[in-house]
């Protein structure tokens, strides 16, 4: 955090009281894991979702190594995906995250990283549910 | 310096840092030559030598000195040197999120970060430091080779990887500083 730049209190809140830090069992069939990185700043973000038999996300965890805005974005993302269906969660946009956290322009890429992490986790979950895809990959 | 009256002139706008430090515009540099050039330039323009000169020259001296510091730091460090070289060649630094294709690499970065985050003793920190150093040296070699065969896209990818390790290096340094 640069000296002199006001950090939005929302970011500080997520940084000091992060929600849902941790891991889920990545080998569980109903757990999707997204692992993404931002090459420009070197931040890494892991986001995991646990989905029930009705396609609804019942739990989410994250681990992020990077700036406060990246941590806050992923923390907020785990809060938002809980209770949503997979398709609803796919609709979460980085602009919504950035707005909620009052991210300054220079930190908008952090919210984009969180959106990408959600999508990666859900894509991983979907892949695990679809045996057909595994079949075609075996043939390839 | 003005050839006529020997007064210090302002630095040129948007200077080429390689030219300023008298280095070839390439990734391979002679670190000792760079350091010698840095010192000799600072001897000529450092604000300490301009205490009795007119305010305008004092101001230019600060600008020159600061620019020379920036040039030296940029060219000395392989990551910043590589990124600067890409910039000069018109290549934008990597902006897109890394994901699927790089999951092995990202997993490795994640694991080192997690190890670093745990409370640690000195020995383990040393181990992690060695791992990071080795990786950085490997990547620097690969970047050198990429630039040499003018494979700028590969250089860009490798420099992105170096950024992750640079962050780890910074985190480790701050862990070593007793609080």
PDB file of C-alpha atoms in Angstrom:
ATOM      1  CA  UNK A   1       0.000   0.000   0.000  1.00  0.00           C
ATOM      2  CA  UNK A   2       1.581   3.264  -1.061  1.00  0.00           C
ATOM      3  CA  UNK A   3       2.059   5.855   1.624  1.00  0.00           C
ATOM      4  CA  UNK A   4      -0.411   8.652   1.182  1.00  0.00           C
ATOM      5  CA  UNK A   5      -3.034   6.628  -0.727  1.00  0.00           C
ATOM      6  CA  UNK A   6      -6.158   6.081   1.311  1.00  0.00           C
ATOM      7  CA  UNK A   7      -6.943   2.361   1.484  1.00  0.00           C
ATOM      8  CA  UNK A   8     -10.703   1.883   1.296  1.00  0.00           C
ATOM      9  CA  UNK A   9     -12.016   0.668   4.659  1.00  0.00           C
ATOM     10  CA  UNK A  10     -13.713  -2.205   2.855  1.00  0.00           C
ATOM     11  CA  UNK A  11     -10.308  -3.483   1.772  1.00  0.00           C
ATOM     12  CA  UNK A  12      -8.861  -3.041   5.264  1.00  0.00           C
ATOM     13  CA  UNK A  13     -11.824  -4.925   6.711  1.00  0.00           C
ATOM     14  CA  UNK A  14     -11.305  -7.936   4.453  1.00  0.00           C
ATOM     15  CA  UNK A  15      -7.587  -7.809   5.065  1.00  0.00           C
ATOM     16  CA  UNK A  16      -7.892  -7.739   8.872  1.00  0.00           C
ATOM     17  CA  UNK A  17     -10.957  -9.983   9.082  1.00  0.00           C
ATOM     18  CA  UNK A  18     -10.739 -12.203   6.032  1.00  0.00           C
ATOM     19  CA  UNK A  19     -13.626 -14.504   5.501  1.00  0.00           C
ATOM     20  CA  UNK A  20     -13.237 -18.093   4.348  1.00  0.00           C
ATOM     21  CA  UNK A  21      -9.461 -18.402   4.326  1.00  0.00           C
ATOM     22  CA  UNK A  22      -8.387 -21.992   3.902  1.00  0.00           C
ATOM     23  CA  UNK A  23      -8.732 -25.057   1.722  1.00  0.00           C
ATOM     24  CA  UNK A  24     -11.281 -27.634   0.680  1.00  0.00           C
ATOM     25  CA  UNK A  25     -10.438 -31.176  -0.370  1.00  0.00           C
ATOM     26  CA  UNK A  26      -9.409 -30.725  -3.994  1.00  0.00           C
ATOM     27  CA  UNK A  27      -9.839 -34.448  -4.629  1.00  0.00           C
ATOM     28  CA  UNK A  28     -13.526 -34.421  -3.688  1.00  0.00           C
ATOM     29  CA  UNK A  29     -15.723 -34.754  -6.738  1.00  0.00           C
ATOM     30  CA  UNK A  30     -17.960 -31.867  -5.775  1.00  0.00           C
ATOM     31  CA  UNK A  31     -15.094 -29.445  -5.142  1.00  0.00           C
ATOM     32  CA  UNK A  32     -13.858 -27.138  -7.873  1.00  0.00           C
ATOM     33  CA  UNK A  33     -10.434 -25.532  -7.570  1.00  0.00           C
ATOM     34  CA  UNK A  34      -9.339 -22.410  -9.423  1.00  0.00           C
ATOM     35  CA  UNK A  35      -5.691 -21.322  -9.330  1.00  0.00           C
ATOM     36  CA  UNK A  36      -4.850 -18.070 -11.081  1.00  0.00           C
ATOM     37  CA  UNK A  37      -2.014 -15.589 -11.216  1.00  0.00           C
ATOM     38  CA  UNK A  38      -1.522 -11.974 -12.262  1.00  0.00           C
ATOM     39  CA  UNK A  39       1.761 -11.759 -14.180  1.00  0.00           C
ATOM     40  CA  UNK A  40       1.992  -7.982 -13.978  1.00  0.00           C
ATOM     41  CA  UNK A  41       2.149  -7.905 -10.189  1.00  0.00           C
ATOM     42  CA  UNK A  42       2.942 -11.523  -9.307  1.00  0.00           C
ATOM     43  CA  UNK A  43      -0.157 -12.116  -7.157  1.00  0.00           C
ATOM     44  CA  UNK A  44      -1.466 -15.691  -6.867  1.00  0.00           C
ATOM     45  CA  UNK A  45      -5.006 -16.628  -5.916  1.00  0.00           C
ATOM     46  CA  UNK A  46      -6.595 -19.995  -5.154  1.00  0.00           C
ATOM     47  CA  UNK A  47     -10.354 -20.209  -4.860  1.00  0.00           C
ATOM     48  CA  UNK A  48     -12.308 -23.378  -4.129  1.00  0.00           C
ATOM     49  CA  UNK A  49     -16.031 -24.104  -4.148  1.00  0.00           C
ATOM     50  CA  UNK A  50     -18.027 -27.006  -2.773  1.00  0.00           C
ATOM     51  CA  UNK A  51     -21.203 -27.698  -4.712  1.00  0.00           C
ATOM     52  CA  UNK A  52     -24.159 -29.756  -3.503  1.00  0.00           C
ATOM     53  CA  UNK A  53     -26.241 -32.248  -5.493  1.00  0.00           C
ATOM     54  CA  UNK A  54     -28.583 -29.444  -6.588  1.00  0.00           C
ATOM     55  CA  UNK A  55     -25.788 -27.449  -8.209  1.00  0.00           C
ATOM     56  CA  UNK A  56     -25.717 -24.887  -5.416  1.00  0.00           C
ATOM     57  CA  UNK A  57     -22.441 -23.670  -3.891  1.00  0.00           C
ATOM     58  CA  UNK A  58     -22.529 -24.493  -0.204  1.00  0.00           C
ATOM     59  CA  UNK A  59     -18.987 -23.617   0.807  1.00  0.00           C
ATOM     60  CA  UNK A  60     -16.052 -21.634  -0.534  1.00  0.00           C
ATOM     61  CA  UNK A  61     -12.484 -21.009   0.546  1.00  0.00           C
ATOM     62  CA  UNK A  62      -9.608 -18.916  -0.724  1.00  0.00           C
ATOM     63  CA  UNK A  63      -5.907 -18.407  -0.305  1.00  0.00           C
ATOM     64  CA  UNK A  64      -4.351 -15.350  -1.851  1.00  0.00           C
ATOM     65  CA  UNK A  65      -0.795 -14.113  -1.767  1.00  0.00           C
ATOM     66  CA  UNK A  66      -0.594 -10.544  -2.940  1.00  0.00           C
ATOM     67  CA  UNK A  67      -1.723  -7.043  -2.215  1.00  0.00           C
ATOM     68  CA  UNK A  68      -4.582  -6.094   0.124  1.00  0.00           C
ATOM     69  CA  UNK A  69      -6.938  -5.476  -2.793  1.00  0.00           C
ATOM     70  CA  UNK A  70      -6.315  -8.958  -4.185  1.00  0.00           C
ATOM     71  CA  UNK A  71      -6.947 -10.517  -0.773  1.00  0.00           C
ATOM     72  CA  UNK A  72     -10.097  -8.472  -0.297  1.00  0.00           C
ATOM     73  CA  UNK A  73     -11.367  -9.297  -3.807  1.00  0.00           C
ATOM     74  CA  UNK A  74     -10.991 -13.035  -3.285  1.00  0.00           C
ATOM     75  CA  UNK A  75     -12.425 -12.851   0.238  1.00  0.00           C
ATOM     76  CA  UNK A  76     -15.486 -11.049  -1.100  1.00  0.00           C
ATOM     77  CA  UNK A  77     -15.739 -13.509  -3.982  1.00  0.00           C
ATOM     78  CA  UNK A  78     -15.999 -16.462  -1.567  1.00  0.00           C
ATOM     79  CA  UNK A  79     -18.718 -14.626   0.340  1.00  0.00           C
ATOM     80  CA  UNK A  80     -20.682 -13.909  -2.804  1.00  0.00           C
ATOM     81  CA  UNK A  81     -20.554 -17.372  -4.365  1.00  0.00           C
ATOM     82  CA  UNK A  82     -21.957 -19.085  -1.302  1.00  0.00           C
ATOM     83  CA  UNK A  83     -25.618 -19.886  -1.782  1.00  0.00           C
ATOM     84  CA  UNK A  84     -25.520 -19.264  -5.524  1.00  0.00           C
ATOM     85  CA  UNK A  85     -25.917 -21.887  -8.185  1.00  0.00           C
ATOM     86  CA  UNK A  86     -22.984 -22.531 -10.482  1.00  0.00           C
ATOM     87  CA  UNK A  87     -24.620 -20.542 -13.273  1.00  0.00           C
ATOM     88  CA  UNK A  88     -25.474 -17.638 -10.979  1.00  0.00           C
ATOM     89  CA  UNK A  89     -21.895 -17.530  -9.691  1.00  0.00           C
ATOM     90  CA  UNK A  90     -20.579 -17.382 -13.257  1.00  0.00           C
ATOM     91  CA  UNK A  91     -22.386 -14.069 -13.603  1.00  0.00           C
ATOM     92  CA  UNK A  92     -20.311 -12.341 -10.928  1.00  0.00           C
ATOM     93  CA  UNK A  93     -18.381  -9.546 -12.614  1.00  0.00           C
ATOM     94  CA  UNK A  94     -15.130  -7.963 -11.592  1.00  0.00           C
ATOM     95  CA  UNK A  95     -16.790  -4.538 -11.839  1.00  0.00           C
ATOM     96  CA  UNK A  96     -19.246  -5.541  -9.097  1.00  0.00           C
ATOM     97  CA  UNK A  97     -16.408  -6.634  -6.845  1.00  0.00           C
ATOM     98  CA  UNK A  98     -14.434  -3.459  -7.527  1.00  0.00           C
ATOM     99  CA  UNK A  99     -17.459  -1.296  -6.819  1.00  0.00           C
ATOM    100  CA  UNK A 100     -18.250  -3.063  -3.547  1.00  0.00           C
ATOM    101  CA  UNK A 101     -14.676  -2.618  -2.351  1.00  0.00           C
ATOM    102  CA  UNK A 102     -14.264   0.891  -3.785  1.00  0.00           C
ATOM    103  CA  UNK A 103     -11.091  -0.212  -5.550  1.00  0.00           C
ATOM    104  CA  UNK A 104      -9.067   2.570  -7.167  1.00  0.00           C
ATOM    105  CA  UNK A 105      -8.357   2.246 -10.934  1.00  0.00           C
ATOM    106  CA  UNK A 106      -4.828   0.988 -10.343  1.00  0.00           C
ATOM    107  CA  UNK A 107      -6.258  -2.018  -8.420  1.00  0.00           C
ATOM    108  CA  UNK A 108      -9.034  -2.993 -10.813  1.00  0.00           C
ATOM    109  CA  UNK A 109      -6.965  -5.908 -12.086  1.00  0.00           C
ATOM    110  CA  UNK A 110      -7.269  -7.492  -8.614  1.00  0.00           C
ATOM    111  CA  UNK A 111     -11.034  -7.761  -8.997  1.00  0.00           C
ATOM    112  CA  UNK A 112     -10.507  -9.226 -12.479  1.00  0.00           C
ATOM    113  CA  UNK A 113      -8.226 -11.834 -10.952  1.00  0.00           C
ATOM    114  CA  UNK A 114     -11.005 -12.766  -8.494  1.00  0.00           C
ATOM    115  CA  UNK A 115     -13.538 -13.084 -11.314  1.00  0.00           C
ATOM    116  CA  UNK A 116     -11.099 -15.320 -13.203  1.00  0.00           C
ATOM    117  CA  UNK A 117     -10.559 -17.400 -10.068  1.00  0.00           C
ATOM    118  CA  UNK A 118     -14.319 -17.973  -9.684  1.00  0.00           C
ATOM    119  CA  UNK A 119     -14.590 -19.003 -13.328  1.00  0.00           C
ATOM    120  CA  UNK A 120     -11.583 -21.306 -13.061  1.00  0.00           C
ATOM    121  CA  UNK A 121     -13.002 -23.005  -9.946  1.00  0.00           C
ATOM    122  CA  UNK A 122     -16.390 -23.515 -11.573  1.00  0.00           C
ATOM    123  CA  UNK A 123     -14.809 -24.779 -14.801  1.00  0.00           C
ATOM    124  CA  UNK A 124     -12.816 -27.286 -12.775  1.00  0.00           C
ATOM    125  CA  UNK A 125     -15.970 -28.399 -10.961  1.00  0.00           C
ATOM    126  CA  UNK A 126     -17.845 -28.828 -14.254  1.00  0.00           C
ATOM    127  CA  UNK A 127     -14.998 -30.829 -15.742  1.00  0.00           C
ATOM    128  CA  UNK A 128     -15.103 -33.213 -12.812  1.00  0.00           C
ATOM    129  CA  UNK A 129     -18.849 -33.757 -13.268  1.00  0.00           C
ATOM    130  CA  UNK A 130     -18.655 -34.545 -16.937  1.00  0.00           C
ATOM    131  CA  UNK A 131     -17.408 -38.101 -17.564  1.00  0.00           C
ATOM    132  CA  UNK A 132     -17.932 -37.634 -21.316  1.00  0.00           C
ATOM    133  CA  UNK A 133     -15.214 -35.072 -21.472  1.00  0.00           C
ATOM    134  CA  UNK A 134     -12.856 -37.496 -19.768  1.00  0.00           C
ATOM    135  CA  UNK A 135     -13.775 -40.109 -22.371  1.00  0.00           C
ATOM    136  CA  UNK A 136     -12.974 -37.861 -25.286  1.00  0.00           C
ATOM    137  CA  UNK A 137      -9.726 -36.819 -23.627  1.00  0.00           C
ATOM    138  CA  UNK A 138      -8.770 -40.492 -23.264  1.00  0.00           C
ATOM    139  CA  UNK A 139      -9.397 -41.044 -26.964  1.00  0.00           C
ATOM    140  CA  UNK A 140      -7.289 -38.031 -27.900  1.00  0.00           C
TER     141      UNK A 140
ATOM    142  CA  UNK B   1      27.137  20.233 -19.505  1.00  0.00           C
ATOM    143  CA  UNK B   2      27.113  23.207 -21.862  1.00  0.00           C
ATOM    144  CA  UNK B   3      30.326  23.188 -23.879  1.00  0.00           C
ATOM    145  CA  UNK B   4      30.506  26.969 -23.793  1.00  0.00           C
ATOM    146  CA  UNK B   5      29.899  28.002 -20.196  1.00  0.00           C
ATOM    147  CA  UNK B   6      30.149  24.551 -18.545  1.00  0.00           C
ATOM    148  CA  UNK B   7      26.781  25.027 -16.829  1.00  0.00           C
ATOM    149  CA  UNK B   8      24.783  21.849 -16.137  1.00  0.00           C
ATOM    150  CA  UNK B   9      21.967  21.285 -18.589  1.00  0.00           C
ATOM    151  CA  UNK B  10      18.664  19.524 -17.929  1.00  0.00           C
ATOM    152  CA  UNK B  11      18.515  15.806 -18.711  1.00  0.00           C
ATOM    153  CA  UNK B  12      17.026  14.869 -22.098  1.00  0.00           C
ATOM    154  CA  UNK B  13      13.371  13.894 -21.931  1.00  0.00           C
ATOM    155  CA  UNK B  14      12.660  10.127 -22.080  1.00  0.00           C
ATOM    156  CA  UNK B  15      16.274   9.009 -22.198  1.00  0.00           C
ATOM    157  CA  UNK B  16      17.390   5.565 -23.271  1.00  0.00           C
ATOM    158  CA  UNK B  17      18.705   4.100 -20.022  1.00  0.00           C
ATOM    159  CA  UNK B  18      21.086   1.734 -21.796  1.00  0.00           C
ATOM    160  CA  UNK B  19      22.659   4.604 -23.686  1.00  0.00           C
ATOM    161  CA  UNK B  20      22.831   6.687 -20.540  1.00  0.00           C
ATOM    162  CA  UNK B  21      24.788   3.955 -18.783  1.00  0.00           C
ATOM    163  CA  UNK B  22      26.898   3.281 -21.846  1.00  0.00           C
ATOM    164  CA  UNK B  23      25.641  -0.302 -22.232  1.00  0.00           C
ATOM    165  CA  UNK B  24      24.652  -2.153 -25.365  1.00  0.00           C
ATOM    166  CA  UNK B  25      20.912  -2.498 -25.674  1.00  0.00           C
ATOM    167  CA  UNK B  26      20.951  -6.161 -24.771  1.00  0.00           C
ATOM    168  CA  UNK B  27      19.974  -8.390 -21.868  1.00  0.00           C
ATOM    169  CA  UNK B  28      23.529  -9.451 -21.249  1.00  0.00           C
ATOM    170  CA  UNK B  29      25.415  -6.734 -19.431  1.00  0.00           C
ATOM    171  CA  UNK B  30      28.717  -6.314 -17.717  1.00  0.00           C
ATOM    172  CA  UNK B  31      27.695  -5.578 -14.133  1.00  0.00           C
ATOM    173  CA  UNK B  32      31.112  -4.234 -13.194  1.00  0.00           C
ATOM    174  CA  UNK B  33      31.207  -1.874 -16.137  1.00  0.00           C
ATOM    175  CA  UNK B  34      27.692  -0.732 -15.223  1.00  0.00           C
ATOM    176  CA  UNK B  35      28.773   0.004 -11.680  1.00  0.00           C
ATOM    177  CA  UNK B  36      31.867   1.910 -12.842  1.00  0.00           C
ATOM    178  CA  UNK B  37      29.745   4.016 -15.179  1.00  0.00           C
ATOM    179  CA  UNK B  38      27.231   4.649 -12.368  1.00  0.00           C
ATOM    180  CA  UNK B  39      29.928   5.895 -10.042  1.00  0.00           C
ATOM    181  CA  UNK B  40      31.633   8.096 -12.578  1.00  0.00           C
ATOM    182  CA  UNK B  41      28.338   9.671 -13.643  1.00  0.00           C
ATOM    183  CA  UNK B  42      27.334  10.341 -10.059  1.00  0.00           C
ATOM    184  CA  UNK B  43      30.707  11.919  -9.395  1.00  0.00           C
ATOM    185  CA  UNK B  44      29.939  14.395 -12.178  1.00  0.00           C
ATOM    186  CA  UNK B  45      26.340  15.284 -11.371  1.00  0.00           C
ATOM    187  CA  UNK B  46      25.657  14.517  -7.723  1.00  0.00           C
ATOM    188  CA  UNK B  47      23.874  17.364  -5.877  1.00  0.00           C
ATOM    189  CA  UNK B  48      26.666  17.435  -3.274  1.00  0.00           C
ATOM    190  CA  UNK B  49      28.899  18.937  -5.946  1.00  0.00           C
ATOM    191  CA  UNK B  50      26.428  21.636  -6.865  1.00  0.00           C
ATOM    192  CA  UNK B  51      25.956  23.290  -3.515  1.00  0.00           C
ATOM    193  CA  UNK B  52      27.431  26.565  -4.729  1.00  0.00           C
ATOM    194  CA  UNK B  53      25.902  26.581  -8.185  1.00  0.00           C
ATOM    195  CA  UNK B  54      22.799  28.546  -9.250  1.00  0.00           C
ATOM    196  CA  UNK B  55      19.450  27.032  -8.131  1.00  0.00           C
ATOM    197  CA  UNK B  56      18.581  25.989 -11.668  1.00  0.00           C
ATOM    198  CA  UNK B  57      21.737  23.873 -11.926  1.00  0.00           C
ATOM    199  CA  UNK B  58      21.114  22.418  -8.480  1.00  0.00           C
ATOM    200  CA  UNK B  59      17.709  21.356  -9.673  1.00  0.00           C
ATOM    201  CA  UNK B  60      19.121  19.794 -12.851  1.00  0.00           C
ATOM    202  CA  UNK B  61      21.743  18.018 -10.787  1.00  0.00           C
ATOM    203  CA  UNK B  62      19.017  16.417  -8.658  1.00  0.00           C
ATOM    204  CA  UNK B  63      17.217  15.328 -11.794  1.00  0.00           C
ATOM    205  CA  UNK B  64      20.338  13.848 -13.346  1.00  0.00           C
ATOM    206  CA  UNK B  65      21.339  12.068 -10.162  1.00  0.00           C
ATOM    207  CA  UNK B  66      17.908  10.618  -9.661  1.00  0.00           C
ATOM    208  CA  UNK B  67      17.750   9.501 -13.284  1.00  0.00           C
ATOM    209  CA  UNK B  68      21.141   7.815 -13.010  1.00  0.00           C
ATOM    210  CA  UNK B  69      19.999   5.992  -9.867  1.00  0.00           C
ATOM    211  CA  UNK B  70      16.898   4.820 -11.684  1.00  0.00           C
ATOM    212  CA  UNK B  71      18.903   3.702 -14.717  1.00  0.00           C
ATOM    213  CA  UNK B  72      21.382   1.821 -12.566  1.00  0.00           C
ATOM    214  CA  UNK B  73      18.705   0.011 -10.555  1.00  0.00           C
ATOM    215  CA  UNK B  74      16.710  -0.834 -13.661  1.00  0.00           C
ATOM    216  CA  UNK B  75      19.667  -2.300 -15.530  1.00  0.00           C
ATOM    217  CA  UNK B  76      21.271  -4.038 -12.577  1.00  0.00           C
ATOM    218  CA  UNK B  77      18.276  -6.213 -11.736  1.00  0.00           C
ATOM    219  CA  UNK B  78      17.580  -8.909 -14.372  1.00  0.00           C
ATOM    220  CA  UNK B  79      13.796  -8.688 -14.044  1.00  0.00           C
ATOM    221  CA  UNK B  80      13.588  -4.913 -14.428  1.00  0.00           C
ATOM    222  CA  UNK B  81      16.237  -5.006 -17.160  1.00  0.00           C
ATOM    223  CA  UNK B  82      14.295  -7.600 -19.123  1.00  0.00           C
ATOM    224  CA  UNK B  83      10.998  -5.745 -18.752  1.00  0.00           C
ATOM    225  CA  UNK B  84      12.629  -2.481 -19.806  1.00  0.00           C
ATOM    226  CA  UNK B  85      14.168  -4.147 -22.838  1.00  0.00           C
ATOM    227  CA  UNK B  86      10.757  -5.507 -23.859  1.00  0.00           C
ATOM    228  CA  UNK B  87       9.301  -2.035 -23.433  1.00  0.00           C
ATOM    229  CA  UNK B  88      11.980  -0.545 -25.703  1.00  0.00           C
ATOM    230  CA  UNK B  89      11.187  -3.193 -28.314  1.00  0.00           C
ATOM    231  CA  UNK B  90       7.508  -2.303 -28.200  1.00  0.00           C
ATOM    232  CA  UNK B  91       6.323  -5.421 -26.377  1.00  0.00           C
ATOM    233  CA  UNK B  92       3.647  -4.855 -23.753  1.00  0.00           C
ATOM    234  CA  UNK B  93       4.233  -6.611 -20.437  1.00  0.00           C
ATOM    235  CA  UNK B  94       1.963  -9.601 -19.721  1.00  0.00           C
ATOM    236  CA  UNK B  95      -1.474  -8.513 -18.545  1.00  0.00           C
ATOM    237  CA  UNK B  96      -3.707 -11.554 -18.967  1.00  0.00           C
ATOM    238  CA  UNK B  97      -4.436 -13.757 -15.979  1.00  0.00           C
ATOM    239  CA  UNK B  98      -2.336 -16.907 -15.826  1.00  0.00           C
ATOM    240  CA  UNK B  99      -4.464 -19.990 -15.310  1.00  0.00           C
ATOM    241  CA  UNK B 100      -4.857 -23.470 -16.772  1.00  0.00           C
ATOM    242  CA  UNK B 101      -1.717 -23.703 -18.860  1.00  0.00           C
ATOM    243  CA  UNK B 102       0.413 -22.601 -15.954  1.00  0.00           C
ATOM    244  CA  UNK B 103      -1.187 -24.593 -13.153  1.00  0.00           C
ATOM    245  CA  UNK B 104       1.973 -26.569 -12.387  1.00  0.00           C
ATOM    246  CA  UNK B 105       3.972 -23.383 -12.066  1.00  0.00           C
ATOM    247  CA  UNK B 106       1.279 -21.575 -10.052  1.00  0.00           C
ATOM    248  CA  UNK B 107       0.956 -24.558  -7.726  1.00  0.00           C
ATOM    249  CA  UNK B 108       4.672 -24.354  -7.065  1.00  0.00           C
ATOM    250  CA  UNK B 109       4.440 -20.620  -6.307  1.00  0.00           C
ATOM    251  CA  UNK B 110       1.446 -21.237  -4.072  1.00  0.00           C
ATOM    252  CA  UNK B 111       3.301 -23.926  -2.125  1.00  0.00           C
ATOM    253  CA  UNK B 112       6.353 -21.758  -1.521  1.00  0.00           C
ATOM    254  CA  UNK B 113       4.102 -18.912  -0.387  1.00  0.00           C
ATOM    255  CA  UNK B 114       2.297 -21.230   2.007  1.00  0.00           C
ATOM    256  CA  UNK B 115       5.583 -22.491   3.459  1.00  0.00           C
ATOM    257  CA  UNK B 116       6.743 -18.905   3.909  1.00  0.00           C
ATOM    258  CA  UNK B 117       3.529 -17.941   5.655  1.00  0.00           C
ATOM    259  CA  UNK B 118       3.997 -20.487   8.412  1.00  0.00           C
ATOM    260  CA  UNK B 119       5.982 -19.492  11.498  1.00  0.00           C
ATOM    261  CA  UNK B 120       9.516 -20.496  10.764  1.00  0.00           C
ATOM    262  CA  UNK B 121      12.950 -20.923  12.124  1.00  0.00           C
ATOM    263  CA  UNK B 122      16.090 -19.580  10.478  1.00  0.00           C
ATOM    264  CA  UNK B 123      17.114 -22.869   8.860  1.00  0.00           C
ATOM    265  CA  UNK B 124      13.894 -23.366   6.970  1.00  0.00           C
ATOM    266  CA  UNK B 125      13.988 -19.770   5.806  1.00  0.00           C
ATOM    267  CA  UNK B 126      17.492 -20.397   4.466  1.00  0.00           C
ATOM    268  CA  UNK B 127      16.242 -23.470   2.603  1.00  0.00           C
ATOM    269  CA  UNK B 128      13.422 -21.518   1.023  1.00  0.00           C
ATOM    270  CA  UNK B 129      15.821 -18.704   0.166  1.00  0.00           C
ATOM    271  CA  UNK B 130      18.084 -21.157  -1.633  1.00  0.00           C
ATOM    272  CA  UNK B 131      15.182 -22.617  -3.601  1.00  0.00           C
ATOM    273  CA  UNK B 132      14.119 -19.147  -4.707  1.00  0.00           C
ATOM    274  CA  UNK B 133      17.665 -18.119  -5.646  1.00  0.00           C
ATOM    275  CA  UNK B 134      18.205 -21.265  -7.711  1.00  0.00           C
ATOM    276  CA  UNK B 135      14.938 -20.733  -9.558  1.00  0.00           C
ATOM    277  CA  UNK B 136      15.780 -17.100 -10.242  1.00  0.00           C
ATOM    278  CA  UNK B 137      19.183 -18.051 -11.635  1.00  0.00           C
ATOM    279  CA  UNK B 138      17.620 -20.700 -13.875  1.00  0.00           C
ATOM    280  CA  UNK B 139      15.036 -18.276 -15.162  1.00  0.00           C
ATOM    281  CA  UNK B 140      17.663 -15.573 -15.751  1.00  0.00           C
ATOM    282  CA  UNK B 141      19.658 -18.015 -17.883  1.00  0.00           C
ATOM    283  CA  UNK B 142      16.548 -18.902 -19.874  1.00  0.00           C
ATOM    284  CA  UNK B 143      15.675 -15.246 -20.369  1.00  0.00           C
ATOM    285  CA  UNK B 144      19.209 -14.528 -21.571  1.00  0.00           C
ATOM    286  CA  UNK B 145      18.895 -17.326 -24.127  1.00  0.00           C
ATOM    287  CA  UNK B 146      15.471 -16.130 -25.261  1.00  0.00           C
ATOM    288  CA  UNK B 147      16.688 -12.579 -25.857  1.00  0.00           C
ATOM    289  CA  UNK B 148      19.754 -13.878 -27.641  1.00  0.00           C
ATOM    290  CA  UNK B 149      17.658 -15.721 -30.201  1.00  0.00           C
ATOM    291  CA  UNK B 150      15.266 -12.757 -30.302  1.00  0.00           C
ATOM    292  CA  UNK B 151      12.345 -14.815 -28.982  1.00  0.00           C
ATOM    293  CA  UNK B 152      10.603 -11.892 -27.309  1.00  0.00           C
ATOM    294  CA  UNK B 153       7.353 -13.737 -26.571  1.00  0.00           C
ATOM    295  CA  UNK B 154       9.241 -16.416 -24.687  1.00  0.00           C
ATOM    296  CA  UNK B 155      11.223 -13.732 -22.840  1.00  0.00           C
ATOM    297  CA  UNK B 156       7.946 -12.100 -21.865  1.00  0.00           C
ATOM    298  CA  UNK B 157       6.579 -15.390 -20.455  1.00  0.00           C
ATOM    299  CA  UNK B 158       9.754 -16.080 -18.518  1.00  0.00           C
ATOM    300  CA  UNK B 159       9.887 -12.558 -17.093  1.00  0.00           C
ATOM    301  CA  UNK B 160       6.320 -13.007 -15.871  1.00  0.00           C
ATOM    302  CA  UNK B 161       7.480 -16.095 -13.975  1.00  0.00           C
ATOM    303  CA  UNK B 162      10.387 -14.131 -12.548  1.00  0.00           C
ATOM    304  CA  UNK B 163       7.946 -11.593 -11.154  1.00  0.00           C
ATOM    305  CA  UNK B 164       6.342 -14.226  -8.941  1.00  0.00           C
ATOM    306  CA  UNK B 165       9.741 -15.205  -7.588  1.00  0.00           C
ATOM    307  CA  UNK B 166      10.719 -11.568  -7.066  1.00  0.00           C
ATOM    308  CA  UNK B 167       7.661 -11.183  -4.829  1.00  0.00           C
ATOM    309  CA  UNK B 168       8.680 -14.277  -2.882  1.00  0.00           C
ATOM    310  CA  UNK B 169      12.159 -12.854  -2.494  1.00  0.00           C
ATOM    311  CA  UNK B 170      10.723  -9.610  -1.071  1.00  0.00           C
ATOM    312  CA  UNK B 171       8.473 -11.519   1.332  1.00  0.00           C
ATOM    313  CA  UNK B 172      11.389 -13.575   2.528  1.00  0.00           C
ATOM    314  CA  UNK B 173      13.517 -10.477   3.055  1.00  0.00           C
ATOM    315  CA  UNK B 174      10.825  -8.883   5.191  1.00  0.00           C
ATOM    316  CA  UNK B 175      10.556 -12.077   7.209  1.00  0.00           C
ATOM    317  CA  UNK B 176      14.254 -11.981   7.948  1.00  0.00           C
ATOM    318  CA  UNK B 177      14.153  -8.458   9.281  1.00  0.00           C
ATOM    319  CA  UNK B 178      13.572  -8.742  13.018  1.00  0.00           C
ATOM    320  CA  UNK B 179      10.409  -6.839  13.947  1.00  0.00           C
TER     321      UNK B 179
END
